[in-house]
DNA sequence: CCGTTCCAATGTGTCGACAGATAAGCACGA
DNA sequence: TCGTGCTTATCTGTCGACACATTGGAACGG
């Protein structure tokens, strides 16, 4: 595939982003598919910040870059629009979506509501094997925290949540949550970069695991809600600070 | 009489279905758009049961019918797939989606969780003018109930819920709920056709309005949840009965 | 009669081309 | 300097065509 100019400095994180987009956006295209390949590459670039919100994504340029016609490009962009990463206005050029603060608040609230459902179900019905997988993901989060590696923490966190949605065995909700996750993936490391956030998040998740082990669905749901509220608050703090001093 | 064929003969219901699909699937295509027109027509046909789950939707046939090339057809089908009405496997022919019982349960649970959010927000912050609009929609539901017109009741109910999501001023959640609504639109008639369901639903909605007027967010959320649980139960009862005696 | 193997018919994914819409550049006037 | 209107360049939506995958069905053998 076409070499990409100013790629994010962390190639491993980019690879993870690409895999995430593939899992969510192209889960059905198991065989190598042109559209899936394009969608994953462009989607990962958006998540990793290689392409900033508002950047132009016109199909002519992309078709040159990927050496294809515009048809598969258009289809890939529509897939990304479905996940909220791209904005494709009729008769105008597609752009990287520009989520405003209200969007972000709405996404976090929706995520919280649906994840409460998931967490309650996990608490009620997860197998010991499933809980073990959750513990393993949590251990990765802790390791990343100790290492002070925000990127690794973010991806371990993504894995942790993914495991949750898998255990709840609810495809519909999982699909929605995955889509909401993609929209905020770019922002997650900002939120978790806030001082003390990683430690707090580790605490929250430890308690969540405990609630799961105790089969306490109510507590698990409440913890999930609390975690989302905290994450949003940290994000709002960060966004307010960069809004005040853009060159901070 | 399963009602599928019968519903197709109600042109007003079909018109409403088309408008619903347009609002949800093609909200951005304000100007007459080829793709939007196709998507609305086919989407309405699916909702109204003209096309049964599993029916073939190959792009060649559709392109003949709409006198276009296959490109806009494919795009329209992708729009409908986004809303869960159509299934487009790679390299295979698109089909009308076939939701199984688990899908339906998941959808109702997800809807309930998100609508609790909406209802709580409406209870907290709806204007008197907004509440008045809700009352007006509710009056239509009551009128349809008195007239014993299930079709009219269903559409008034759709309007009522739409007004709720508007009042909560949460585009993200509204989008998700609209999509989930489309998936089950075809089933709503069945659920509300169950004996006593319309009366029960009227009761529930009267109490919901009361909770709104009292600004009781907790009660509003609980009522919404209860209403969804009841609707799902009615639907399951119906589905179980047709499963036992398919030719009943 | 049923299950396989193979072939023809049909449909999908992709392509390059075109008309018309949008955006970028430029000249002009305040 | 900036805004305004025109011109040109570029992009989008749609089209018909092609190679290849899938599907339906016939011929064959058990």
XYZ file of C-alpha atoms (C1' of nucleotides) in Angstrom:
556
model
C 0.000 0.000 0.000
C 1.048 3.529 -0.625
C 3.632 4.852 1.774
C 2.224 7.418 4.078
C 4.010 10.664 4.733
C 3.819 12.008 8.282
C 2.625 8.863 9.993
C 2.119 8.923 13.716
C 5.373 8.534 15.568
C 4.289 5.247 17.165
C 4.027 2.547 14.479
C 2.781 -0.034 16.937
C -0.078 2.182 17.999
C -0.925 2.724 14.348
C -0.988 -0.994 13.773
C -3.337 -1.421 16.712
C -5.579 1.344 15.392
C -5.733 -0.336 12.018
C -6.669 -3.640 13.590
C -9.372 -1.944 15.628
C -10.882 -0.298 12.581
C -10.731 -3.599 10.755
C -12.521 -5.414 13.523
C -15.298 -2.863 13.673
C -15.660 -1.593 10.150
C -14.827 -4.627 8.108
C -15.652 -7.533 10.322
C -17.437 -9.294 7.504
C -14.774 -8.797 4.845
C -12.761 -11.739 6.019
C -10.985 -12.212 2.765
C -8.642 -9.439 1.661
C -10.938 -6.796 0.329
C -9.933 -3.616 -1.424
C -12.581 -1.558 0.315
C -11.678 -2.957 3.726
C -7.996 -2.234 3.199
C -8.683 1.391 2.276
C -11.138 1.907 5.117
C -8.733 0.475 7.681
C -5.796 2.556 6.500
C -7.707 5.826 6.336
C -9.610 5.089 9.544
C -6.396 4.386 11.421
C -4.917 7.627 10.117
C -7.885 9.528 11.494
C -7.738 7.823 14.866
C -4.023 8.315 15.157
C -4.278 11.975 14.277
C -2.334 11.746 11.029
C -5.366 13.406 9.481
C -6.835 16.203 11.563
C -10.568 16.856 11.940
C -11.800 18.810 8.964
C -9.083 17.522 6.636
C -10.082 16.918 3.059
C -10.668 13.313 1.982
C -11.628 13.720 -1.646
C -11.949 10.531 -3.550
C -9.748 11.562 -6.471
C -6.698 12.056 -4.306
C -7.348 8.841 -2.396
C -7.885 6.865 -5.574
C -4.472 8.006 -6.803
C -2.848 7.084 -3.533
C -4.348 3.597 -3.425
C -4.119 3.109 -7.199
C -7.766 2.234 -7.606
C -10.814 3.780 -9.135
C -13.035 6.066 -7.099
C -15.747 3.466 -6.574
C -14.068 1.504 -3.775
C -12.829 4.747 -2.251
C -16.349 6.071 -2.018
C -17.510 2.857 -0.457
C -14.712 2.905 2.105
C -15.563 6.486 3.026
C -19.190 5.500 3.491
C -18.095 2.743 5.856
C -16.116 5.248 7.877
C -19.025 7.670 7.848
C -21.167 4.908 9.341
C -18.747 4.830 12.267
C -18.732 8.593 12.607
C -15.114 9.064 11.583
C -15.864 10.797 8.298
C -18.396 13.342 7.159
C -19.677 12.927 3.599
C -21.990 15.794 2.657
C -23.908 15.346 -0.588
C -22.167 16.913 -3.556
C -19.338 18.133 -1.348
C -15.990 16.666 -0.525
C -15.753 14.187 2.296
C -13.921 15.430 5.363
C -12.584 14.000 8.580
C -15.430 14.412 11.077
C -15.178 17.319 13.484
C -16.819 16.280 16.733
C -17.705 19.233 18.927
C -17.958 19.225 22.694
C -21.653 18.422 22.636
C -21.018 15.387 20.438
C -18.397 14.162 22.850
C -20.673 14.583 25.848
C -23.457 12.759 24.057
C -21.167 9.914 23.089
C -19.896 9.442 26.609
C -23.412 9.473 28.021
C -24.643 6.956 25.465
C -21.623 4.775 26.104
C -22.205 4.922 29.826
C -25.863 3.920 29.494
C -25.105 0.958 27.251
C -22.074 -0.151 29.185
C -24.135 -0.282 32.344
C -26.225 -2.880 30.583
C -23.126 -4.803 29.533
C -21.500 -4.642 32.941
C -24.637 -5.864 34.679
C -24.869 -8.790 32.278
C -21.205 -9.644 32.726
C -21.578 -9.553 36.502
C -24.560 -11.879 36.282
C -23.404 -14.396 33.760
C -19.687 -14.282 32.957
C -17.877 -17.602 33.230
C -14.786 -17.957 35.371
C -12.809 -18.334 32.164
C -14.204 -15.037 30.931
C -13.334 -13.284 34.168
C -9.836 -14.662 33.864
C -9.483 -13.040 30.464
C -10.657 -9.758 31.958
C -8.064 -10.042 34.711
C -5.413 -10.662 32.120
C -6.390 -7.487 30.233
C -6.432 -5.587 33.476
C -2.927 -6.806 34.240
C -1.797 -5.302 30.955
C -3.367 -2.005 31.934
C -1.527 -2.072 35.238
C 1.750 -2.896 33.532
C 1.303 0.011 31.152
C 0.457 2.256 34.071
C 3.603 1.265 35.934
C 5.619 1.847 32.789
C 3.943 5.233 32.339
C 3.079 4.241 28.764
C -0.175 6.022 27.924
C -0.430 4.494 24.467
C -0.100 0.971 25.801
C -2.584 1.779 28.545
C -5.139 3.060 26.056
C -4.921 -0.062 23.939
C -5.025 -2.400 26.913
C -8.097 -0.473 28.028
C -9.679 -0.943 24.615
C -9.008 -4.671 24.889
C -10.520 -4.746 28.349
C -13.731 -3.120 27.189
C -13.845 -5.312 24.129
C -13.655 -8.371 26.330
C -16.539 -6.990 28.380
C -18.781 -6.560 25.367
C -17.864 -10.040 24.196
C -18.736 -11.625 27.527
C -22.124 -9.932 27.660
C -22.985 -11.773 24.448
C -25.036 -8.908 23.036
C -24.060 -8.259 19.422
C -26.349 -5.302 18.957
C -25.063 -3.358 21.915
C -21.510 -4.396 21.148
C -21.824 -2.998 17.635
C -23.099 0.322 18.925
C -20.451 0.577 21.599
C -17.703 -0.271 19.134
C -18.887 2.499 16.874
C -18.969 4.982 19.731
C -15.521 3.814 20.759
C -14.085 4.595 17.344
C -15.437 8.128 17.461
C -13.647 8.898 20.686
C -10.573 6.716 20.160
C -8.616 9.753 19.114
C -9.492 11.484 22.369
C -8.879 8.634 24.746
C -5.201 9.169 25.179
C -5.852 12.858 25.896
C -8.224 11.938 28.673
C -5.864 9.336 30.086
C -2.889 11.697 29.837
C -4.451 13.931 32.481
C -2.470 13.669 35.718
C -3.711 10.865 37.921
C -6.167 9.519 35.341
C -4.353 6.253 34.721
C -4.086 5.542 38.444
C -7.737 6.396 38.949
C -8.747 4.271 36.008
C -6.781 1.327 37.392
C -8.553 1.733 40.715
C -11.946 1.830 39.020
C -11.243 -1.258 36.993
C -9.944 -3.175 39.974
C -13.201 -2.430 41.749
C -15.161 -3.407 38.673
C -13.427 -6.773 38.569
C -14.195 -7.233 42.232
C -17.862 -6.485 41.590
C -17.847 -9.046 38.786
C -16.343 -11.661 41.066
C -18.981 -10.884 43.689
C -21.669 -11.097 40.976
C -22.833 -7.649 42.033
C -24.551 -6.345 38.903
C -25.763 -3.107 40.472
C -22.330 -2.143 41.705
C -20.693 -3.078 38.417
C -23.104 -0.840 36.522
C -22.531 2.021 38.927
C -18.763 1.686 38.627
C -18.939 1.725 34.863
C -21.067 4.829 34.979
C -18.693 6.498 37.388
C -15.721 5.626 35.223
C -17.323 7.170 32.176
C -18.295 10.312 34.052
C -14.739 10.678 35.284
C -13.266 10.073 31.868
C -15.526 12.711 30.358
C -14.682 15.173 33.102
C -10.964 14.674 32.529
C -11.479 15.160 28.826
C -13.496 18.330 29.362
C -10.789 19.690 31.639
C -8.202 19.018 29.003
C -10.273 20.502 26.188
C -10.992 23.607 28.247
C -7.298 24.058 28.959
C -6.281 23.830 25.307
C -9.148 26.150 24.376
C -7.846 28.800 26.755
C -4.219 28.636 25.709
C -4.114 27.015 22.271
C -0.312 27.117 22.295
C -0.061 25.569 25.768
C -53.884 -13.683 8.298
C -50.394 -12.686 9.293
C -51.055 -9.103 8.286
C -47.972 -8.842 6.113
C -49.780 -8.801 2.844
C -52.652 -6.845 4.355
C -50.407 -4.061 5.548
C -49.019 -3.550 2.105
C -52.469 -2.552 0.976
C -52.614 0.438 3.331
C -51.188 3.263 1.241
C -51.215 5.764 4.092
C -49.146 3.489 6.295
C -46.725 2.978 3.427
C -46.418 6.720 2.992
C -45.663 7.105 6.681
C -43.063 4.342 6.484
C -41.391 6.045 3.546
C -41.276 9.341 5.411
C -39.786 7.612 8.428
C -37.062 5.993 6.380
C -36.367 9.298 4.706
C -36.035 11.093 7.998
C -33.622 8.537 9.367
C -31.713 7.288 6.396
C -31.522 10.319 4.183
C -31.797 13.225 6.557
C -28.930 14.999 4.848
C -30.119 14.531 1.287
C -32.471 17.479 1.436
C -32.541 17.971 -2.280
C -34.104 15.234 -4.373
C -31.453 12.569 -4.524
C -31.546 9.411 -6.554
C -29.983 7.337 -3.816
C -32.339 8.704 -1.156
C -35.382 7.976 -3.301
C -34.342 4.362 -3.827
C -33.444 3.832 -0.198
C -36.756 5.250 1.025
C -38.824 3.180 -1.365
C -37.051 -0.090 -0.662
C -36.822 0.637 3.050
C -40.549 1.314 3.269
C -41.245 -1.898 1.412
C -39.236 -3.824 3.980
C -40.890 -2.143 6.940
C -44.357 -2.645 5.497
C -43.711 -6.281 4.830
C -43.958 -6.058 1.065
C -40.573 -7.694 1.041
C -40.188 -10.497 3.536
C -37.039 -11.183 5.575
C -34.600 -13.130 3.430
C -35.965 -11.808 0.159
C -33.468 -11.191 -2.600
C -32.435 -7.577 -3.265
C -29.971 -7.984 -6.089
C -28.789 -4.757 -7.620
C -29.453 -5.764 -11.227
C -33.138 -6.264 -10.679
C -33.427 -3.051 -8.648
C -31.502 -1.064 -11.234
C -33.992 -2.188 -13.865
C -36.905 -1.271 -11.675
C -35.604 2.220 -10.894
C -34.109 2.724 -14.361
C -30.668 3.576 -13.069
C -27.269 2.003 -13.073
C -26.220 -0.280 -10.262
C -24.029 2.315 -8.552
C -26.809 4.287 -6.809
C -28.594 1.025 -6.013
C -25.556 -0.302 -4.225
C -25.237 2.919 -2.289
C -28.899 2.837 -1.271
C -28.549 -0.743 -0.085
C -25.527 0.239 1.975
C -27.588 2.974 3.605
C -30.263 0.450 4.497
C -27.642 -1.957 5.767
C -26.405 0.779 8.080
C -29.895 0.843 9.607
C -30.048 -2.916 9.875
C -32.824 -3.389 7.320
C -30.670 -5.100 4.731
C -27.885 -7.643 4.836
C -25.132 -7.201 2.240
C -22.639 -10.074 2.412
C -19.477 -9.599 0.374
C -19.708 -11.134 -3.090
C -23.215 -12.387 -2.381
C -26.583 -10.945 -3.137
C -28.047 -8.456 -0.705
C -31.075 -9.697 1.196
C -33.716 -8.289 3.484
C -32.302 -8.709 6.982
C -33.590 -11.661 8.995
C -33.604 -10.632 12.651
C -33.811 -13.607 14.988
C -35.302 -13.618 18.459
C -31.976 -12.810 20.074
C -31.571 -9.769 17.842
C -35.001 -8.555 18.817
C -34.319 -8.990 22.508
C -31.025 -7.162 22.189
C -32.632 -4.310 20.307
C -35.368 -3.857 22.889
C -32.858 -3.903 25.717
C -30.611 -1.387 24.014
C -33.600 0.808 23.222
C -34.755 0.635 26.823
C -31.346 1.623 28.171
C -31.010 4.610 25.860
C -34.595 5.717 26.229
C -34.190 5.811 29.986
C -31.518 8.420 29.363
C -33.820 10.344 27.056
C -36.814 10.163 29.361
C -34.791 11.358 32.341
C -33.516 14.321 30.317
C -36.989 15.172 29.090
C -38.361 15.043 32.620
C -35.626 17.362 33.796
C -35.498 19.913 31.045
C -38.449 19.800 28.650
C -40.191 23.120 28.102
C -43.927 23.487 28.663
C -44.249 23.887 24.909
C -42.428 20.604 24.408
C -44.666 18.821 26.881
C -47.661 20.221 25.044
C -46.443 18.614 21.845
C -46.066 15.320 23.669
C -49.624 15.593 24.968
C -50.829 16.228 21.460
C -49.099 13.082 20.187
C -50.503 11.132 23.088
C -53.984 12.356 22.214
C -53.506 10.886 18.740
C -52.549 7.580 20.301
C -55.675 7.607 22.433
C -57.830 8.458 19.448
C -56.368 5.565 17.493
C -56.897 3.298 20.472
C -60.555 4.280 20.732
C -60.923 3.739 17.014
C -59.225 0.354 17.342
C -56.848 1.357 14.520
C -53.562 -0.429 15.201
C -51.810 1.155 12.231
C -52.678 4.667 13.317
C -51.692 3.825 16.880
C -48.301 2.561 15.788
C -47.554 5.692 13.819
C -48.773 8.011 16.548
C -46.557 6.060 18.906
C -43.602 6.546 16.571
C -44.328 10.281 16.551
C -44.544 10.331 20.330
C -41.143 8.702 20.714
C -39.672 10.911 18.048
C -40.851 13.953 19.967
C -39.185 12.557 23.072
C -35.833 12.152 21.406
C -36.117 15.645 19.970
C -36.858 17.192 23.358
C -33.880 15.494 24.973
C -31.647 17.355 22.518
C -29.190 14.516 22.143
C -28.435 13.894 18.474
C -26.165 10.941 19.072
C -28.643 8.970 21.119
C -31.482 10.012 18.833
C -29.613 8.648 15.846
C -29.049 5.317 17.538
C -32.629 5.047 18.724
C -33.960 5.924 15.292
C -31.875 3.168 13.794
C -33.092 0.661 16.355
C -36.646 1.815 15.724
C -36.361 1.048 12.014
C -35.209 -2.476 12.731
C -38.256 -3.259 14.791
C -40.772 -1.071 12.951
C -42.042 -4.112 11.122
C -42.718 -5.863 14.417
C -44.435 -3.048 16.239
C -47.799 -3.820 14.701
C -47.526 -7.353 15.943
C -46.672 -6.359 19.482
C -49.437 -3.772 19.669
C -51.948 -6.137 18.074
C -51.755 -8.369 21.132
C -54.987 -8.139 23.124
C -54.878 -5.355 25.663
C -51.546 -3.994 24.487
C -52.896 -0.712 23.151
C -54.803 -0.031 26.357
C -51.786 -0.904 28.455
C -49.557 1.253 26.308
C -51.949 4.180 26.675
C -51.843 3.753 30.443
C -48.063 3.662 30.458
C -47.796 6.780 28.345
C -50.297 8.676 30.451
C -48.193 7.907 33.491
C -45.053 8.899 31.634
C -46.554 12.269 30.779
C -47.533 12.699 34.420
C -43.965 11.957 35.482
C -42.711 14.533 32.983
C -45.082 17.127 34.373
C -43.893 16.325 37.890
C -40.275 16.556 36.688
C -39.725 13.085 38.121
C -36.772 11.817 36.087
C -36.393 8.562 38.006
C -40.004 7.587 37.555
C -39.992 8.566 33.890
C -36.988 6.340 33.270
C -38.577 3.460 35.143
C -41.807 3.815 33.177
C -39.956 3.790 29.889
C -38.101 0.687 30.931
C -41.307 -0.996 31.991
C -42.993 -0.104 28.729
C -40.169 -1.622 26.712
C -40.162 -4.766 28.802
C -43.889 -5.149 28.298
C -43.654 -4.531 24.576
C -40.957 -7.150 24.236
C -42.939 -9.639 26.294
C -45.997 -9.125 24.095
C -43.873 -9.607 21.029
C -42.313 -12.773 22.385
C -45.740 -14.142 23.204
C -46.866 -13.474 19.682
C -43.735 -14.933 18.100
C -44.015 -18.031 20.256
C -47.628 -18.510 19.210
C -46.869 -18.272 15.492
C -43.878 -20.575 15.967
C -46.101 -23.244 17.483
C -48.847 -23.098 14.892
C -47.361 -21.436 11.814
C -50.582 -21.896 9.870
C -52.824 -20.752 12.690
C -34.334 -41.700 -5.961
C -30.520 -38.920 -4.165
C -25.920 -36.880 -4.217
C -21.852 -35.025 -7.325
C -19.644 -32.721 -10.907
C -19.633 -29.618 -14.190
C -21.475 -25.858 -17.091
C -24.228 -21.907 -18.264
C -26.587 -17.950 -16.482
C -26.681 -14.363 -13.485
C -24.738 -10.973 -10.174
C -20.876 -8.553 -7.836
C -16.693 -5.647 -7.580
C -14.105 -2.579 -10.054
C -12.993 0.403 -13.792
C -12.634 4.640 -16.828
C -15.613 8.241 -18.770
C -18.866 11.988 -18.758
C -22.147 15.851 -17.287
C -22.981 18.920 -13.937
C -21.897 20.853 -9.284
C -18.487 22.798 -6.236
C -14.331 25.096 -4.967
C -10.153 27.776 -6.089
C -8.103 31.464 -8.305
C -8.259 36.041 -10.241
C -9.784 40.654 -11.585
C -12.264 44.379 -10.069
C -14.232 47.964 -7.020
C -14.951 49.822 -2.212
C -6.864 45.973 3.003
C -10.886 43.318 2.198
C -15.110 41.762 -0.019
C -17.573 40.565 -4.596
C -18.444 38.403 -8.848
C -16.622 35.851 -12.769
C -13.618 32.024 -14.855
C -11.337 27.987 -14.621
C -9.979 23.781 -12.441
C -11.329 20.102 -9.788
C -14.493 16.879 -7.709
C -18.896 14.324 -7.254
C -22.754 11.406 -8.939
C -23.892 8.412 -12.365
C -23.189 5.487 -16.211
C -22.117 1.239 -19.096
C -18.511 -2.303 -19.538
C -15.587 -6.013 -18.035
C -13.459 -9.919 -15.295
C -14.407 -12.981 -11.928
C -17.439 -15.207 -8.144
C -21.631 -17.237 -7.128
C -25.851 -19.561 -8.174
C -28.988 -22.633 -10.356
C -29.526 -26.569 -12.916
C -28.374 -30.388 -16.131
C -25.842 -34.532 -16.854
C -23.925 -38.265 -14.693
C -23.125 -42.109 -11.524
C -24.371 -44.380 -7.241
